[in-house]
């Protein structure tokens, strides 16, 4: 997708901006002319992304911030620091922070589920559509933040409404797993399904303020998290993807940029799949 300057003069905030999809989104939005706030629980990663952003000749357009989307205090502080610096709330917000912690339903203890939900609904780094225990990916980990998304969406929406800004666009990175489920990811799938319900409801409530809310549902995307998946599992996943390959973080970012821009001015409450056709229909 060519850059078109669609976001010139817009202020954008990206959670999970320190890695993978969030980092690609930061770069894409900056290349479209936006000033970008890179927010991540890992400050060093956020700063690394910041240094890689285009369009900041004087080093003042963008900023990096340490922020934990699972913490109301942290999210509120983030919005306060943004408004202190830019004298406005972000009119574009992309929620890309997410984490996972996989296990089979039959093996999952209450504490494990609670912990995962607590983390998933509050924090976040990563992969999904990624095979887990069943498909011999040794690991565990990843799920996203329902609570985190709630805290961020509410904080941004409140700030936008209070400022009287004429429009806003909030994009949340869900997952195709929220629609179709995935072995070993009962907690993750539930949180991602929740993110869609949250987004659609926010879209209904916030449209009268000119704020659009949409989801992007990635499939199997190459990021630092999925880099850990074995070749065998990657091969298995690829065989299920009609386009025959994993997606790139930039390809998810392209869709986020579209939803953020006025090109999507009549799109709200939508979930756009970026899966290479995985699980279509
Ligand atoms: P990633 O691990 O590369 O990046 C996630 C980022 O979120 C990290 O920089 C991490 O530090 C940050 N983060 C984690 N917890 C946080 C918190 N509490 N507050 C703020 N930041 C936090 O992962 P990714 O693959 O780029 O995933 C990004 C989003 O895309 C996630 O929501 C993930 O669930 C979703 N997703 C990924 C895939 C995939 O295949 N990679 C597929 C579908 C959906």
PDB file of C-alpha atoms and ligand atoms in Angstrom:
ATOM      1  CA  UNK A   1       0.000   0.000   0.000  1.00  0.00           C
ATOM      2  CA  UNK A   2       1.458   3.350  -0.983  1.00  0.00           C
ATOM      3  CA  UNK A   3       1.637   6.092   1.568  1.00  0.00           C
ATOM      4  CA  UNK A   4      -0.600   9.019   0.827  1.00  0.00           C
ATOM      5  CA  UNK A   5      -0.227  11.487   3.676  1.00  0.00           C
ATOM      6  CA  UNK A   6      -3.707  10.599   4.855  1.00  0.00           C
ATOM      7  CA  UNK A   7      -2.848  11.286   8.500  1.00  0.00           C
ATOM      8  CA  UNK A   8      -1.065  14.615   8.257  1.00  0.00           C
ATOM      9  CA  UNK A   9      -1.803  16.723  11.363  1.00  0.00           C
ATOM     10  CA  UNK A  10      -3.264  13.760  13.202  1.00  0.00           C
ATOM     11  CA  UNK A  11      -2.009  12.580  16.591  1.00  0.00           C
ATOM     12  CA  UNK A  12      -1.911   8.799  16.942  1.00  0.00           C
ATOM     13  CA  UNK A  13      -1.302   6.580  19.955  1.00  0.00           C
ATOM     14  CA  UNK A  14      -0.277   2.944  19.525  1.00  0.00           C
ATOM     15  CA  UNK A  15      -0.175   0.502  22.442  1.00  0.00           C
ATOM     16  CA  UNK A  16       2.175  -2.436  22.105  1.00  0.00           C
ATOM     17  CA  UNK A  17       4.153  -0.148  19.803  1.00  0.00           C
ATOM     18  CA  UNK A  18       7.465  -1.619  20.889  1.00  0.00           C
ATOM     19  CA  UNK A  19       7.275  -4.789  18.821  1.00  0.00           C
ATOM     20  CA  UNK A  20       5.737  -6.720  15.975  1.00  0.00           C
ATOM     21  CA  UNK A  21       2.427  -5.460  14.692  1.00  0.00           C
ATOM     22  CA  UNK A  22       2.375  -2.406  16.972  1.00  0.00           C
ATOM     23  CA  UNK A  23       5.807  -1.302  15.749  1.00  0.00           C
ATOM     24  CA  UNK A  24       4.749  -1.725  12.116  1.00  0.00           C
ATOM     25  CA  UNK A  25       1.631   0.320  12.838  1.00  0.00           C
ATOM     26  CA  UNK A  26       3.707   3.122  14.374  1.00  0.00           C
ATOM     27  CA  UNK A  27       5.908   3.266  11.285  1.00  0.00           C
ATOM     28  CA  UNK A  28       2.967   3.143   8.920  1.00  0.00           C
ATOM     29  CA  UNK A  29       1.027   5.905  10.681  1.00  0.00           C
ATOM     30  CA  UNK A  30       4.149   8.076  10.848  1.00  0.00           C
ATOM     31  CA  UNK A  31       4.769   7.530   7.138  1.00  0.00           C
ATOM     32  CA  UNK A  32       1.219   8.771   6.551  1.00  0.00           C
ATOM     33  CA  UNK A  33       2.095  12.015   8.313  1.00  0.00           C
ATOM     34  CA  UNK A  34       0.799  11.379  11.831  1.00  0.00           C
ATOM     35  CA  UNK A  35       2.599  12.308  14.997  1.00  0.00           C
ATOM     36  CA  UNK A  36       2.899   9.011  16.833  1.00  0.00           C
ATOM     37  CA  UNK A  37       2.954   8.153  20.520  1.00  0.00           C
ATOM     38  CA  UNK A  38       4.642   4.789  20.896  1.00  0.00           C
ATOM     39  CA  UNK A  39       3.302   3.243  24.105  1.00  0.00           C
ATOM     40  CA  UNK A  40       4.576  -0.040  25.470  1.00  0.00           C
ATOM     41  CA  UNK A  41       5.076  -1.723  28.816  1.00  0.00           C
ATOM     42  CA  UNK A  42       8.695  -2.117  27.719  1.00  0.00           C
ATOM     43  CA  UNK A  43      10.142   1.381  27.558  1.00  0.00           C
ATOM     44  CA  UNK A  44      13.331   0.312  25.786  1.00  0.00           C
ATOM     45  CA  UNK A  45      11.306  -1.282  22.988  1.00  0.00           C
ATOM     46  CA  UNK A  46       9.130   1.806  22.675  1.00  0.00           C
ATOM     47  CA  UNK A  47      12.236   3.962  22.370  1.00  0.00           C
ATOM     48  CA  UNK A  48      13.666   1.652  19.743  1.00  0.00           C
ATOM     49  CA  UNK A  49      10.525   2.043  17.684  1.00  0.00           C
ATOM     50  CA  UNK A  50      10.617   5.795  18.214  1.00  0.00           C
ATOM     51  CA  UNK A  51      14.116   6.008  16.781  1.00  0.00           C
ATOM     52  CA  UNK A  52      12.988   4.184  13.656  1.00  0.00           C
ATOM     53  CA  UNK A  53      10.071   6.447  12.818  1.00  0.00           C
ATOM     54  CA  UNK A  54      10.123   8.505   9.634  1.00  0.00           C
ATOM     55  CA  UNK A  55       9.060  12.094   9.303  1.00  0.00           C
ATOM     56  CA  UNK A  56      10.579  13.567  12.427  1.00  0.00           C
ATOM     57  CA  UNK A  57      13.431  15.766  11.251  1.00  0.00           C
ATOM     58  CA  UNK A  58      13.521  17.848  14.417  1.00  0.00           C
ATOM     59  CA  UNK A  59      12.904  14.881  16.686  1.00  0.00           C
ATOM     60  CA  UNK A  60       9.779  16.424  18.126  1.00  0.00           C
ATOM     61  CA  UNK A  61       6.820  14.987  16.268  1.00  0.00           C
ATOM     62  CA  UNK A  62       6.754  11.629  18.000  1.00  0.00           C
ATOM     63  CA  UNK A  63       7.209  10.377  21.532  1.00  0.00           C
ATOM     64  CA  UNK A  64       7.707   7.088  23.340  1.00  0.00           C
ATOM     65  CA  UNK A  65       6.102   6.259  26.654  1.00  0.00           C
ATOM     66  CA  UNK A  66       6.199   3.397  29.101  1.00  0.00           C
ATOM     67  CA  UNK A  67       2.605   2.376  29.740  1.00  0.00           C
ATOM     68  CA  UNK A  68       0.899  -0.733  31.032  1.00  0.00           C
ATOM     69  CA  UNK A  69      -2.497  -1.095  29.403  1.00  0.00           C
ATOM     70  CA  UNK A  70      -3.584  -3.337  32.262  1.00  0.00           C
ATOM     71  CA  UNK A  71      -3.267  -0.512  34.741  1.00  0.00           C
ATOM     72  CA  UNK A  72      -5.873   2.237  34.909  1.00  0.00           C
ATOM     73  CA  UNK A  73      -3.395   4.520  36.587  1.00  0.00           C
ATOM     74  CA  UNK A  74      -0.813   3.910  33.885  1.00  0.00           C
ATOM     75  CA  UNK A  75      -3.314   4.473  31.078  1.00  0.00           C
ATOM     76  CA  UNK A  76      -4.598   7.661  32.710  1.00  0.00           C
ATOM     77  CA  UNK A  77      -1.029   8.904  33.162  1.00  0.00           C
ATOM     78  CA  UNK A  78      -0.326   8.161  29.524  1.00  0.00           C
ATOM     79  CA  UNK A  79      -3.262  10.272  28.359  1.00  0.00           C
ATOM     80  CA  UNK A  80      -2.268  13.050  30.726  1.00  0.00           C
ATOM     81  CA  UNK A  81       1.302  13.128  29.467  1.00  0.00           C
ATOM     82  CA  UNK A  82       0.141  13.102  25.842  1.00  0.00           C
ATOM     83  CA  UNK A  83      -2.190  16.024  26.392  1.00  0.00           C
ATOM     84  CA  UNK A  84       0.473  17.933  28.307  1.00  0.00           C
ATOM     85  CA  UNK A  85       2.822  17.597  25.378  1.00  0.00           C
ATOM     86  CA  UNK A  86       0.493  17.954  22.393  1.00  0.00           C
ATOM     87  CA  UNK A  87      -2.372  19.945  23.963  1.00  0.00           C
ATOM     88  CA  UNK A  88      -4.862  17.486  22.495  1.00  0.00           C
ATOM     89  CA  UNK A  89      -5.838  13.834  22.907  1.00  0.00           C
ATOM     90  CA  UNK A  90      -4.921  11.321  20.208  1.00  0.00           C
ATOM     91  CA  UNK A  91      -7.572  11.249  17.486  1.00  0.00           C
ATOM     92  CA  UNK A  92      -6.198   7.915  16.295  1.00  0.00           C
ATOM     93  CA  UNK A  93      -5.651   5.043  18.708  1.00  0.00           C
ATOM     94  CA  UNK A  94      -4.470   1.566  17.791  1.00  0.00           C
ATOM     95  CA  UNK A  95      -4.591  -1.066  20.525  1.00  0.00           C
ATOM     96  CA  UNK A  96      -1.959  -3.635  19.607  1.00  0.00           C
ATOM     97  CA  UNK A  97      -0.740  -4.671  23.063  1.00  0.00           C
ATOM     98  CA  UNK A  98      -1.517  -8.301  23.759  1.00  0.00           C
ATOM     99  CA  UNK A  99      -0.191 -11.491  25.381  1.00  0.00           C
ATOM    100  CA  UNK A 100      -0.973 -15.199  25.475  1.00  0.00           C
ATOM    101  CA  UNK A 101      -0.611 -18.106  27.845  1.00  0.00           C
ATOM    102  CA  UNK A 102      -1.796 -21.338  26.319  1.00  0.00           C
ATOM    103  CA  UNK A 103      -3.018 -24.599  27.747  1.00  0.00           C
ATOM    104  CA  UNK A 104      -5.632 -27.182  26.956  1.00  0.00           C
ATOM    105  CA  UNK A 105      -9.027 -26.728  28.551  1.00  0.00           C
ATOM    106  CA  UNK A 106      -8.786 -30.119  30.274  1.00  0.00           C
ATOM    107  CA  UNK A 107      -5.458 -29.171  31.820  1.00  0.00           C
ATOM    108  CA  UNK A 108      -6.352 -25.688  32.847  1.00  0.00           C
ATOM    109  CA  UNK A 109      -6.754 -25.088  36.582  1.00  0.00           C
ATOM    110  CA  UNK A 110      -8.909 -22.291  37.942  1.00  0.00           C
ATOM    111  CA  UNK A 111      -5.873 -20.314  38.928  1.00  0.00           C
ATOM    112  CA  UNK A 112      -4.373 -20.718  35.496  1.00  0.00           C
ATOM    113  CA  UNK A 113      -7.548 -19.553  33.848  1.00  0.00           C
ATOM    114  CA  UNK A 114      -7.928 -16.642  36.257  1.00  0.00           C
ATOM    115  CA  UNK A 115      -4.349 -15.656  35.799  1.00  0.00           C
ATOM    116  CA  UNK A 116      -4.600 -15.865  32.045  1.00  0.00           C
ATOM    117  CA  UNK A 117      -7.814 -13.928  31.948  1.00  0.00           C
ATOM    118  CA  UNK A 118      -6.373 -11.372  34.325  1.00  0.00           C
ATOM    119  CA  UNK A 119      -3.306 -11.022  32.165  1.00  0.00           C
ATOM    120  CA  UNK A 120      -5.101 -11.378  28.890  1.00  0.00           C
ATOM    121  CA  UNK A 121      -7.715  -8.935  29.823  1.00  0.00           C
ATOM    122  CA  UNK A 122      -5.186  -6.598  31.260  1.00  0.00           C
ATOM    123  CA  UNK A 123      -1.960  -6.919  29.421  1.00  0.00           C
ATOM    124  CA  UNK A 124      -0.337  -8.061  26.505  1.00  0.00           C
ATOM    125  CA  UNK A 125       2.282  -9.332  24.099  1.00  0.00           C
ATOM    126  CA  UNK A 126       1.287 -11.824  21.383  1.00  0.00           C
ATOM    127  CA  UNK A 127       0.825 -14.607  18.946  1.00  0.00           C
ATOM    128  CA  UNK A 128      -2.239 -16.527  18.419  1.00  0.00           C
ATOM    129  CA  UNK A 129      -3.603 -18.366  15.488  1.00  0.00           C
ATOM    130  CA  UNK A 130      -0.422 -20.002  16.490  1.00  0.00           C
ATOM    131  CA  UNK A 131      -0.733 -23.653  17.208  1.00  0.00           C
ATOM    132  CA  UNK A 132      -0.168 -24.492  20.799  1.00  0.00           C
ATOM    133  CA  UNK A 133       0.073 -27.571  22.881  1.00  0.00           C
ATOM    134  CA  UNK A 134      -1.791 -29.702  20.427  1.00  0.00           C
ATOM    135  CA  UNK A 135       0.337 -28.812  17.496  1.00  0.00           C
ATOM    136  CA  UNK A 136       3.557 -29.232  19.304  1.00  0.00           C
ATOM    137  CA  UNK A 137       4.521 -25.677  19.715  1.00  0.00           C
ATOM    138  CA  UNK A 138       6.167 -26.183  22.998  1.00  0.00           C
ATOM    139  CA  UNK A 139       5.148 -23.054  24.501  1.00  0.00           C
ATOM    140  CA  UNK A 140       2.500 -21.179  25.907  1.00  0.00           C
ATOM    141  CA  UNK A 141       2.155 -17.695  25.858  1.00  0.00           C
ATOM    142  CA  UNK A 142       0.222 -15.079  24.325  1.00  0.00           C
ATOM    143  CA  UNK A 143      -3.071 -13.485  24.733  1.00  0.00           C
ATOM    144  CA  UNK A 144      -4.435 -10.071  24.517  1.00  0.00           C
ATOM    145  CA  UNK A 145      -5.990  -7.570  26.660  1.00  0.00           C
ATOM    146  CA  UNK A 146      -9.672  -7.167  26.974  1.00  0.00           C
ATOM    147  CA  UNK A 147      -9.362  -5.117  30.100  1.00  0.00           C
ATOM    148  CA  UNK A 148      -6.441  -3.292  28.568  1.00  0.00           C
ATOM    149  CA  UNK A 149      -8.476  -2.499  25.498  1.00  0.00           C
ATOM    150  CA  UNK A 150     -11.343  -1.340  27.676  1.00  0.00           C
ATOM    151  CA  UNK A 151      -9.141   0.951  29.728  1.00  0.00           C
ATOM    152  CA  UNK A 152      -7.495   2.457  26.667  1.00  0.00           C
ATOM    153  CA  UNK A 153     -10.670   2.848  24.619  1.00  0.00           C
ATOM    154  CA  UNK A 154     -12.497   4.436  27.543  1.00  0.00           C
ATOM    155  CA  UNK A 155      -9.642   6.802  28.347  1.00  0.00           C
ATOM    156  CA  UNK A 156      -9.178   7.915  24.737  1.00  0.00           C
ATOM    157  CA  UNK A 157     -12.919   8.264  24.162  1.00  0.00           C
ATOM    158  CA  UNK A 158     -13.381  10.317  27.329  1.00  0.00           C
ATOM    159  CA  UNK A 159     -10.522  12.609  26.362  1.00  0.00           C
ATOM    160  CA  UNK A 160     -11.829  13.041  22.812  1.00  0.00           C
ATOM    161  CA  UNK A 161     -15.363  13.804  23.957  1.00  0.00           C
ATOM    162  CA  UNK A 162     -14.121  16.243  26.605  1.00  0.00           C
ATOM    163  CA  UNK A 163     -11.959  18.051  24.050  1.00  0.00           C
ATOM    164  CA  UNK A 164     -14.800  18.399  21.565  1.00  0.00           C
ATOM    165  CA  UNK A 165     -12.660  16.855  18.834  1.00  0.00           C
ATOM    166  CA  UNK A 166     -14.817  16.384  15.732  1.00  0.00           C
ATOM    167  CA  UNK A 167     -13.627  12.891  14.958  1.00  0.00           C
ATOM    168  CA  UNK A 168     -11.625   9.948  16.182  1.00  0.00           C
ATOM    169  CA  UNK A 169     -10.713   6.464  15.073  1.00  0.00           C
ATOM    170  CA  UNK A 170      -9.989   3.630  17.469  1.00  0.00           C
ATOM    171  CA  UNK A 171      -8.631   0.386  16.048  1.00  0.00           C
ATOM    172  CA  UNK A 172      -8.199  -2.707  18.184  1.00  0.00           C
ATOM    173  CA  UNK A 173      -6.133  -5.682  17.144  1.00  0.00           C
ATOM    174  CA  UNK A 174      -8.233  -8.750  17.856  1.00  0.00           C
ATOM    175  CA  UNK A 175      -7.598 -12.137  16.322  1.00  0.00           C
ATOM    176  CA  UNK A 176      -9.217 -14.592  13.965  1.00  0.00           C
ATOM    177  CA  UNK A 177      -8.928 -16.973  16.925  1.00  0.00           C
ATOM    178  CA  UNK A 178     -11.676 -14.994  18.664  1.00  0.00           C
ATOM    179  CA  UNK A 179     -14.006 -16.099  15.876  1.00  0.00           C
ATOM    180  CA  UNK A 180     -12.954 -19.650  15.226  1.00  0.00           C
ATOM    181  CA  UNK A 181     -11.200 -20.748  18.416  1.00  0.00           C
ATOM    182  CA  UNK A 182      -7.808 -22.415  18.555  1.00  0.00           C
ATOM    183  CA  UNK A 183      -6.518 -25.513  20.295  1.00  0.00           C
ATOM    184  CA  UNK A 184      -4.936 -24.616  23.611  1.00  0.00           C
ATOM    185  CA  UNK A 185      -6.132 -21.024  23.563  1.00  0.00           C
ATOM    186  CA  UNK A 186      -9.469 -21.100  25.349  1.00  0.00           C
ATOM    187  CA  UNK A 187      -8.491 -18.052  27.386  1.00  0.00           C
ATOM    188  CA  UNK A 188      -6.978 -16.160  24.480  1.00  0.00           C
ATOM    189  CA  UNK A 189      -9.902 -16.889  22.157  1.00  0.00           C
ATOM    190  CA  UNK A 190     -12.345 -15.732  24.826  1.00  0.00           C
ATOM    191  CA  UNK A 191     -10.463 -12.489  25.346  1.00  0.00           C
ATOM    192  CA  UNK A 192     -10.267 -11.804  21.618  1.00  0.00           C
ATOM    193  CA  UNK A 193     -13.982 -12.523  21.156  1.00  0.00           C
ATOM    194  CA  UNK A 194     -14.559 -10.110  24.023  1.00  0.00           C
ATOM    195  CA  UNK A 195     -12.516  -7.452  22.301  1.00  0.00           C
ATOM    196  CA  UNK A 196     -14.828  -7.658  19.295  1.00  0.00           C
ATOM    197  CA  UNK A 197     -17.954  -7.292  21.406  1.00  0.00           C
ATOM    198  CA  UNK A 198     -16.386  -4.404  23.266  1.00  0.00           C
ATOM    199  CA  UNK A 199     -15.442  -2.698  20.013  1.00  0.00           C
ATOM    200  CA  UNK A 200     -18.854  -3.081  18.410  1.00  0.00           C
ATOM    201  CA  UNK A 201     -20.575  -1.706  21.482  1.00  0.00           C
ATOM    202  CA  UNK A 202     -18.143   1.194  21.691  1.00  0.00           C
ATOM    203  CA  UNK A 203     -18.816   1.860  18.002  1.00  0.00           C
ATOM    204  CA  UNK A 204     -22.540   2.148  18.693  1.00  0.00           C
ATOM    205  CA  UNK A 205     -22.132   4.379  21.713  1.00  0.00           C
ATOM    206  CA  UNK A 206     -19.421   6.647  20.322  1.00  0.00           C
ATOM    207  CA  UNK A 207     -20.610   7.222  16.774  1.00  0.00           C
ATOM    208  CA  UNK A 208     -22.626  10.250  17.863  1.00  0.00           C
ATOM    209  CA  UNK A 209     -19.355  11.847  18.923  1.00  0.00           C
ATOM    210  CA  UNK A 210     -17.751  11.165  15.562  1.00  0.00           C
ATOM    211  CA  UNK A 211     -15.607   8.376  16.963  1.00  0.00           C
ATOM    212  CA  UNK A 212     -15.314   5.226  14.877  1.00  0.00           C
ATOM    213  CA  UNK A 213     -14.262   1.920  16.453  1.00  0.00           C
ATOM    214  CA  UNK A 214     -13.132  -1.102  14.481  1.00  0.00           C
ATOM    215  CA  UNK A 215     -11.215  -4.360  14.887  1.00  0.00           C
ATOM    216  CA  UNK A 216      -8.513  -5.923  12.782  1.00  0.00           C
ATOM    217  CA  UNK A 217      -8.350  -9.696  13.047  1.00  0.00           C
ATOM    218  CA  UNK A 218      -4.921 -11.022  12.088  1.00  0.00           C
ATOM    219  CA  UNK A 219      -4.342 -14.659  11.331  1.00  0.00           C
ATOM    220  CA  UNK A 220      -0.800 -16.069  11.484  1.00  0.00           C
ATOM    221  CA  UNK A 221       1.618 -13.157  11.327  1.00  0.00           C
ATOM    222  CA  UNK A 222       5.442 -13.116  11.481  1.00  0.00           C
ATOM    223  CA  UNK A 223       6.382 -11.265  14.655  1.00  0.00           C
ATOM    224  CA  UNK A 224       8.939 -11.826  17.404  1.00  0.00           C
ATOM    225  CA  UNK A 225       6.448 -14.089  19.107  1.00  0.00           C
ATOM    226  CA  UNK A 226       5.677 -16.311  16.162  1.00  0.00           C
ATOM    227  CA  UNK A 227       9.389 -16.399  15.334  1.00  0.00           C
ATOM    228  CA  UNK A 228       9.600 -18.957  18.131  1.00  0.00           C
ATOM    229  CA  UNK A 229       7.238 -21.384  16.447  1.00  0.00           C
ATOM    230  CA  UNK A 230       8.938 -24.447  15.016  1.00  0.00           C
ATOM    231  CA  UNK A 231       9.405 -24.907  11.269  1.00  0.00           C
ATOM    232  CA  UNK A 232       7.191 -27.966  11.435  1.00  0.00           C
ATOM    233  CA  UNK A 233       4.311 -26.016  12.901  1.00  0.00           C
ATOM    234  CA  UNK A 234       4.832 -23.128  10.536  1.00  0.00           C
ATOM    235  CA  UNK A 235       4.645 -25.535   7.625  1.00  0.00           C
ATOM    236  CA  UNK A 236       1.432 -26.979   8.998  1.00  0.00           C
ATOM    237  CA  UNK A 237      -0.111 -23.534   9.375  1.00  0.00           C
ATOM    238  CA  UNK A 238       0.958 -22.424   5.918  1.00  0.00           C
ATOM    239  CA  UNK A 239      -0.751 -25.420   4.400  1.00  0.00           C
ATOM    240  CA  UNK A 240      -4.016 -24.133   5.851  1.00  0.00           C
ATOM    241  CA  UNK A 241      -3.610 -20.601   4.508  1.00  0.00           C
ATOM    242  CA  UNK A 242      -5.075 -20.106   1.015  1.00  0.00           C
ATOM    243  CA  UNK A 243      -2.470 -17.451   0.178  1.00  0.00           C
ATOM    244  CA  UNK A 244       0.184 -19.971   1.203  1.00  0.00           C
ATOM    245  CA  UNK A 245       2.288 -17.917   3.573  1.00  0.00           C
ATOM    246  CA  UNK A 246       2.328 -16.185   6.914  1.00  0.00           C
ATOM    247  CA  UNK A 247       1.377 -12.528   6.968  1.00  0.00           C
ATOM    248  CA  UNK A 248       3.742  -9.665   7.643  1.00  0.00           C
ATOM    249  CA  UNK A 249       3.223  -7.150  10.421  1.00  0.00           C
ATOM    250  CA  UNK A 250       3.259  -4.433   7.767  1.00  0.00           C
ATOM    251  CA  UNK A 251       0.254  -6.043   6.104  1.00  0.00           C
ATOM    252  CA  UNK A 252      -1.722  -5.729   9.325  1.00  0.00           C
ATOM    253  CA  UNK A 253      -0.438  -2.175   9.718  1.00  0.00           C
ATOM    254  CA  UNK A 254      -1.710  -1.268   6.247  1.00  0.00           C
ATOM    255  CA  UNK A 255      -5.230  -2.211   7.267  1.00  0.00           C
ATOM    256  CA  UNK A 256      -4.927  -0.343  10.570  1.00  0.00           C
ATOM    257  CA  UNK A 257      -3.839   2.764   8.662  1.00  0.00           C
ATOM    258  CA  UNK A 258      -6.834   2.461   6.361  1.00  0.00           C
ATOM    259  CA  UNK A 259      -9.223   2.209   9.325  1.00  0.00           C
ATOM    260  CA  UNK A 260      -7.501   5.121  11.034  1.00  0.00           C
ATOM    261  CA  UNK A 261      -7.851   7.341   7.998  1.00  0.00           C
ATOM    262  CA  UNK A 262     -10.780   9.146   6.460  1.00  0.00           C
ATOM    263  CA  UNK A 263     -10.776   6.577   3.680  1.00  0.00           C
ATOM    264  CA  UNK A 264     -12.709   4.502   6.217  1.00  0.00           C
ATOM    265  CA  UNK A 265     -15.008   7.364   7.266  1.00  0.00           C
ATOM    266  CA  UNK A 266     -18.122   5.206   6.750  1.00  0.00           C
ATOM    267  CA  UNK A 267     -16.675   2.139   8.484  1.00  0.00           C
ATOM    268  CA  UNK A 268     -17.409   1.525  12.145  1.00  0.00           C
ATOM    269  CA  UNK A 269     -18.162  -1.536  14.243  1.00  0.00           C
ATOM    270  CA  UNK A 270     -16.402  -3.669  11.654  1.00  0.00           C
ATOM    271  CA  UNK A 271     -13.926  -6.521  12.016  1.00  0.00           C
ATOM    272  CA  UNK A 272     -11.514  -6.822   9.109  1.00  0.00           C
ATOM    273  CA  UNK A 273      -9.740 -10.150   8.743  1.00  0.00           C
ATOM    274  CA  UNK A 274      -6.078 -10.070   7.703  1.00  0.00           C
ATOM    275  CA  UNK A 275      -5.460 -13.776   7.433  1.00  0.00           C
ATOM    276  CA  UNK A 276      -4.487 -14.683   3.889  1.00  0.00           C
ATOM    277  CA  UNK A 277      -7.840 -16.438   3.788  1.00  0.00           C
ATOM    278  CA  UNK A 278      -7.208 -18.621   6.852  1.00  0.00           C
ATOM    279  CA  UNK A 279     -10.518 -19.852   8.288  1.00  0.00           C
ATOM    280  CA  UNK A 280     -12.548 -17.840   5.802  1.00  0.00           C
ATOM    281  CA  UNK A 281     -16.221 -18.585   5.678  1.00  0.00           C
TER     282      UNK A 281
HETATM  283  P1  LIG B   1       4.590  -8.814  20.043  1.00  0.00           P
HETATM  284  O1  LIG B   1       4.903  -9.620  21.222  1.00  0.00           O
HETATM  285  O2  LIG B   1       5.588  -8.723  18.962  1.00  0.00           O
HETATM  286  O3  LIG B   1       4.197  -7.347  20.512  1.00  0.00           O
HETATM  287  C1  LIG B   1       3.334  -7.124  21.603  1.00  0.00           C
HETATM  288  C2  LIG B   1       3.780  -5.868  22.301  1.00  0.00           C
HETATM  289  O4  LIG B   1       2.837  -5.599  23.362  1.00  0.00           O
HETATM  290  C3  LIG B   1       5.157  -6.001  22.987  1.00  0.00           C
HETATM  291  O5  LIG B   1       5.972  -4.902  22.615  1.00  0.00           O
HETATM  292  C4  LIG B   1       4.847  -5.978  24.459  1.00  0.00           C
HETATM  293  O6  LIG B   1       5.869  -5.406  25.252  1.00  0.00           O
HETATM  294  C5  LIG B   1       3.567  -5.162  24.481  1.00  0.00           C
HETATM  295  N1  LIG B   1       2.807  -5.362  25.702  1.00  0.00           N
HETATM  296  C6  LIG B   1       2.577  -6.529  26.359  1.00  0.00           C
HETATM  297  N2  LIG B   1       1.869  -6.315  27.457  1.00  0.00           N
HETATM  298  C7  LIG B   1       1.644  -4.983  27.528  1.00  0.00           C
HETATM  299  C8  LIG B   1       0.975  -4.153  28.447  1.00  0.00           C
HETATM  300  N3  LIG B   1       0.393  -4.654  29.542  1.00  0.00           N
HETATM  301  N4  LIG B   1       0.915  -2.823  28.203  1.00  0.00           N
HETATM  302  C9  LIG B   1       1.519  -2.305  27.117  1.00  0.00           C
HETATM  303  N5  LIG B   1       2.174  -3.043  26.212  1.00  0.00           N
HETATM  304  C10 LIG B   1       2.231  -4.376  26.406  1.00  0.00           C
HETATM  305  O7  LIG B   1       3.213  -9.401  19.475  1.00  0.00           O
HETATM  306  P2  LIG B   1       2.455  -9.197  18.086  1.00  0.00           P
HETATM  307  O8  LIG B   1       2.453 -10.505  17.399  1.00  0.00           O
HETATM  308  O9  LIG B   1       2.931  -7.985  17.401  1.00  0.00           O
HETATM  309  O10 LIG B   1       0.960  -8.965  18.601  1.00  0.00           O
HETATM  310  C11 LIG B   1       0.330  -7.702  18.576  1.00  0.00           C
HETATM  311  C12 LIG B   1      -1.171  -7.903  18.707  1.00  0.00           C
HETATM  312  O11 LIG B   1      -1.620  -8.672  17.607  1.00  0.00           O
HETATM  313  C13 LIG B   1      -1.576  -8.675  19.970  1.00  0.00           C
HETATM  314  O12 LIG B   1      -2.797  -8.140  20.460  1.00  0.00           O
HETATM  315  C14 LIG B   1      -1.792 -10.075  19.452  1.00  0.00           C
HETATM  316  O13 LIG B   1      -2.693 -10.792  20.258  1.00  0.00           O
HETATM  317  C15 LIG B   1      -2.368  -9.769  18.085  1.00  0.00           C
HETATM  318  N6  LIG B   1      -2.274 -10.874  17.140  1.00  0.00           N
HETATM  319  C16 LIG B   1      -1.056 -11.378  16.757  1.00  0.00           C
HETATM  320  C17 LIG B   1      -1.024 -12.412  15.842  1.00  0.00           C
HETATM  321  C18 LIG B   1       0.275 -13.025  15.346  1.00  0.00           C
HETATM  322  O14 LIG B   1       0.231 -14.057  14.651  1.00  0.00           O
HETATM  323  N7  LIG B   1       1.430 -12.451  15.653  1.00  0.00           N
HETATM  324  C19 LIG B   1      -2.218 -12.943  15.320  1.00  0.00           C
HETATM  325  C20 LIG B   1      -3.417 -12.380  15.731  1.00  0.00           C
HETATM  326  C21 LIG B   1      -3.436 -11.349  16.631  1.00  0.00           C
END
